[in-house]
Tab-separated table of C-alpha atoms and ligand atoms in Angstrom:
chain	number	residue	atom	x	y	z
A	70	MET	CA	53.064	-8.904	-11.516
A	71	PRO	CA	50.408	-7.443	-10.041
A	72	ALA	CA	50.062	-3.635	-10.746
A	73	LYS	CA	51.823	-1.921	-8.451
A	74	PRO	CA	49.609	-0.201	-5.452
A	75	SER	CA	48.568	3.305	-5.775
A	76	LEU	CA	47.055	5.983	-3.703
A	77	ASP	CA	46.226	7.823	-6.493
A	78	ARG	CA	42.663	6.771	-7.094
A	79	TYR	CA	41.795	7.104	-2.784
A	80	ARG	CA	43.453	10.590	-3.407
A	81	ALA	CA	41.660	11.455	-6.426
A	82	LYS	CA	38.191	10.675	-4.770
A	83	ARG	CA	38.563	12.909	-1.313
A	84	ASP	CA	39.027	17.024	-0.828
A	85	PHE	CA	41.471	16.779	2.337
A	86	ARG	CA	40.824	19.951	3.335
A	87	ARG	CA	37.620	18.898	4.092
A	88	THR	CA	37.578	15.074	5.154
A	89	PRO	CA	39.254	14.393	8.756
A	90	GLU	CA	40.632	10.923	6.642
A	91	PRO	CA	44.489	10.499	6.836
A	92	ARG	CA	46.046	11.404	3.116
A	93	GLY	CA	48.332	8.309	3.557
A	94	SER	CA	51.231	7.490	1.710
A	95	ARG	CA	52.505	4.307	0.595
A	96	ARG	CA	54.967	2.977	2.705
A	97	ARG	CA	58.119	1.620	1.000
A	98	ARG	CA	58.907	-1.265	3.607
A	99	PRO	CA	56.265	-3.450	4.934
A	100	THR	CA	56.106	-2.745	8.534
A	101	LYS	CA	57.247	-4.923	10.948
A	102	GLY	CA	55.706	-8.468	12.629
A	103	GLU	CA	52.679	-9.930	11.109
A	104	PRO	CA	50.150	-7.315	8.561
A	105	ARG	CA	47.450	-6.063	9.738
A	106	PHE	CA	43.900	-5.827	9.444
A	107	VAL	CA	40.983	-4.046	9.987
A	108	VAL	CA	37.286	-3.955	9.245
A	109	HIS	CA	35.657	-0.419	9.764
A	110	LYS	CA	32.121	0.300	10.087
A	111	HIS	CA	31.159	3.166	8.182
A	112	ASP	CA	27.599	4.544	8.261
A	113	ALA	CA	27.077	6.215	4.979
A	114	THR	CA	24.434	6.049	2.094
A	115	SER	CA	24.375	2.950	3.264
A	116	LEU	CA	25.496	1.224	6.919
A	117	HIS	CA	28.256	-1.273	5.456
A	118	TYR	CA	31.584	-2.882	6.216
A	119	ASP	CA	35.427	-2.258	4.933
A	120	PHE	CA	36.920	-5.354	5.142
A	121	ARG	CA	40.843	-4.165	4.925
A	122	LEU	CA	43.955	-5.978	4.436
A	123	GLU	CA	47.768	-4.509	4.521
A	124	ALA	CA	49.871	-5.896	1.831
A	125	ASP	CA	52.574	-4.331	0.004
A	126	GLY	CA	52.323	-0.518	1.849
A	127	VAL	CA	48.718	-0.686	1.196
A	128	LEU	CA	45.003	-1.501	2.636
A	129	LYS	CA	43.367	-3.746	0.128
A	130	SER	CA	39.538	-2.936	0.410
A	131	TRP	CA	36.171	-4.712	0.144
A	132	ALA	CA	33.083	-3.401	1.227
A	133	VAL	CA	30.549	-5.821	2.760
A	134	PRO	CA	27.258	-4.738	2.964
A	135	LYS	CA	25.819	-7.797	5.768
A	136	GLY	CA	29.093	-7.503	7.453
A	137	PRO	CA	31.160	-10.653	8.202
A	138	SER	CA	30.028	-13.358	9.582
A	139	LEU	CA	31.244	-16.444	11.820
A	140	ASN	CA	28.985	-18.683	9.828
A	141	PRO	CA	30.605	-20.613	7.208
A	142	ALA	CA	27.229	-21.025	5.339
A	143	ASP	CA	27.158	-17.639	4.886
A	144	LYS	CA	28.294	-16.193	1.671
A	145	GLN	CA	28.518	-12.373	2.123
A	146	LEU	CA	29.106	-9.997	-1.037
A	147	ALA	CA	31.847	-7.590	-1.173
A	148	MET	CA	32.561	-5.116	-3.694
A	149	PRO	CA	36.468	-4.262	-4.270
A	150	THR	CA	36.878	-0.732	-3.377
A	151	GLU	CA	40.296	1.562	-3.830
A	152	ASP	CA	43.267	0.823	-2.252
A	153	HIS	CA	43.590	2.901	1.220
A	154	PRO	CA	46.653	4.070	3.227
A	155	LEU	CA	47.819	2.532	6.054
A	156	ASP	CA	47.095	4.747	8.428
A	157	TYR	CA	43.804	4.238	7.364
A	158	ALA	CA	43.542	1.607	9.807
A	159	ASP	CA	43.287	3.620	12.669
A	160	PHE	CA	40.372	5.789	11.573
A	161	GLU	CA	37.451	6.839	12.913
A	162	GLY	CA	35.577	9.847	12.919
A	163	VAL	CA	32.541	11.276	10.621
A	164	ILE	CA	33.493	12.226	6.706
A	165	PRO	CA	31.535	15.913	6.703
A	166	GLU	CA	28.890	15.988	4.013
A	167	GLY	CA	29.403	16.209	0.573
A	168	GLN	CA	32.092	14.694	0.771
A	169	TYR	CA	33.309	10.319	-0.713
A	170	GLY	CA	31.809	8.444	1.941
A	171	ALA	CA	29.961	11.159	3.902
A	172	GLY	CA	29.036	9.180	7.332
A	173	THR	CA	30.603	8.202	10.448
A	174	VAL	CA	33.383	5.803	10.454
A	175	LEU	CA	34.845	3.156	13.228
A	176	VAL	CA	37.314	0.446	13.860
A	177	TRP	CA	34.308	-2.203	14.503
A	178	ASP	CA	37.369	-4.915	14.359
A	179	ALA	CA	41.482	-5.225	13.829
A	180	GLY	CA	44.168	-7.120	14.721
A	181	THR	CA	47.190	-9.359	12.672
A	182	TYR	CA	46.540	-11.722	9.797
A	183	ARG	CA	48.387	-14.529	8.107
A	184	ASN	CA	48.281	-15.164	4.574
A	185	LEU	CA	47.222	-18.780	3.322
A	186	THR	CA	46.769	-18.527	-0.035
A	187	GLU	CA	48.339	-21.063	-1.660
A	188	ARG	CA	48.331	-22.065	-6.105
A	189	ASN	CA	49.441	-25.570	-5.963
A	190	GLY	CA	50.928	-25.975	-3.239
A	191	GLU	CA	52.846	-22.634	-3.419
A	192	PRO	CA	52.204	-19.922	-0.975
A	193	VAL	CA	50.777	-16.371	-3.129
A	194	PRO	CA	51.268	-13.076	-1.777
A	195	VAL	CA	48.274	-11.169	-0.271
A	196	ALA	CA	48.297	-8.965	-3.568
A	197	GLU	CA	48.657	-11.204	-5.982
A	198	ALA	CA	46.078	-13.343	-4.756
A	199	VAL	CA	44.307	-10.221	-4.880
A	200	GLU	CA	45.181	-10.292	-8.939
A	201	GLN	CA	44.303	-13.764	-8.922
A	202	GLY	CA	40.924	-12.986	-7.322
A	203	HIS	CA	41.183	-15.789	-4.452
A	204	VAL	CA	42.630	-14.842	-1.091
A	205	SER	CA	42.874	-16.707	2.146
A	206	VAL	CA	43.673	-15.256	5.691
A	207	TRP	CA	43.979	-16.046	8.733
A	208	LEU	CA	42.349	-13.675	11.150
A	209	GLU	CA	43.297	-12.741	14.664
A	210	GLY	CA	41.224	-9.643	15.600
A	211	GLU	CA	39.485	-9.537	18.662
A	212	LYS	CA	35.864	-10.374	17.234
A	213	LEU	CA	36.651	-12.490	14.126
A	214	ARG	CA	39.159	-14.909	14.879
A	215	GLY	CA	39.948	-18.251	11.814
A	216	GLY	CA	39.711	-18.794	8.275
A	217	PHE	CA	38.249	-16.126	5.518
A	218	ALA	CA	38.119	-16.684	2.102
A	219	LEU	CA	37.351	-13.893	-0.133
A	220	THR	CA	36.268	-15.077	-3.882
A	221	ARG	CA	35.855	-13.340	-6.950
A	222	MET	CA	32.897	-14.212	-8.281
A	223	ARG	CA	32.313	-11.591	-11.186
A	224	ARG	CA	34.450	-9.243	-13.173
A	225	GLY	CA	34.259	-6.306	-14.844
A	226	LYS	CA	32.265	-2.527	-13.635
A	227	ASN	CA	30.104	-4.436	-11.067
A	228	GLU	CA	32.872	-7.064	-9.718
A	229	ALA	CA	32.165	-9.273	-7.284
A	230	TRP	CA	33.761	-11.006	-4.473
A	231	LEU	CA	32.171	-13.263	-1.476
A	232	LEU	CA	33.653	-13.539	1.988
A	233	VAL	CA	33.338	-16.609	3.781
A	234	LYS	CA	34.549	-17.868	6.735
A	235	LYS	CA	36.371	-21.381	6.739
A	236	GLN	CA	34.890	-24.267	8.911
A	237	ASP	CA	37.363	-24.259	11.873
A	238	GLU	CA	37.694	-23.413	16.018
A	239	GLY	CA	36.538	-19.752	14.983
A	240	ALA	CA	33.212	-20.611	13.520
A	241	ASP	CA	30.576	-20.231	15.486
A	242	ARG	CA	26.839	-20.172	13.602
A	243	ARG	CA	24.934	-18.566	16.836
A	244	ARG	CA	27.253	-15.588	18.239
A	245	LYS	CA	26.335	-12.592	15.591
A	246	PRO	CA	29.090	-10.434	16.378
A	247	VAL	CA	27.685	-7.277	13.460
A	248	ARG	CA	25.086	-7.407	16.260
A	249	SER	CA	26.117	-8.116	19.176
A	250	GLN	CA	28.766	-6.373	19.105
A	251	PRO	CA	28.275	-3.006	17.687
A	252	GLU	CA	30.567	-1.110	19.055
A	253	SER	CA	34.631	0.005	18.171
A	254	VAL	CA	37.555	-2.335	19.429
A	255	ARG	CA	39.882	1.089	20.016
A	256	SER	CA	37.858	3.069	21.610
A	257	GLY	CA	35.040	1.054	22.737
A	258	ARG	CA	32.108	4.180	21.189
A	259	THR	CA	29.466	3.254	19.093
A	260	LEU	CA	28.503	5.252	15.820
A	261	GLU	CA	26.220	7.298	17.504
A	262	ASP	CA	28.861	7.938	20.153
A	263	ILE	CA	31.209	9.262	17.417
A	264	ALA	CA	28.931	11.514	15.503
A	265	GLU	CA	27.595	13.182	18.933
A	266	GLU	CA	30.977	14.287	19.966
A	267	ALA	CA	31.632	15.374	15.926
A	268	ARG	CA	29.002	17.468	16.223
B	170	MN	MN1	33.232	2.794	3.318
């Protein structure tokens, strides 16, 4: 059985009197309908993308330095980060200096997903799949569509995963949404717009 998801690590890193990020609550029951995914663009110490999948009432999260690619030949490094609250899926704003993850955040892509993870022909729930080190999903986003696989390559302190696009109709070697579609799917704003408005 996977460990019970918890927001303890998420909360311990943050001071909610200073950061506009949601404190969040762990929902006992999953939300209705298909589970959600979100990709945040986060201009912190270094720019990266946070890939998040709803599972067990939280958002399972990975930081992807180069962002998702639609080219199945690209193997994008993905470092696991702490579970985030479901409310975080809608978060955009500026995390103040001195706070964990200080910098500007926007919702780069969002939508629903289907879990395709199987083991010996049997479906594996996402939280369990994360523990086992392999997750396969079908994304229905605005920029990202189709199958993606997340696979753990290294365990331990510097745990590392790879995020790879599967070969299907959503694959595209030429379209590079990270470059061509930098704006928020929630507000249409760029990182610069959000940073400017927060001033
Ligand atoms: Mn981040």
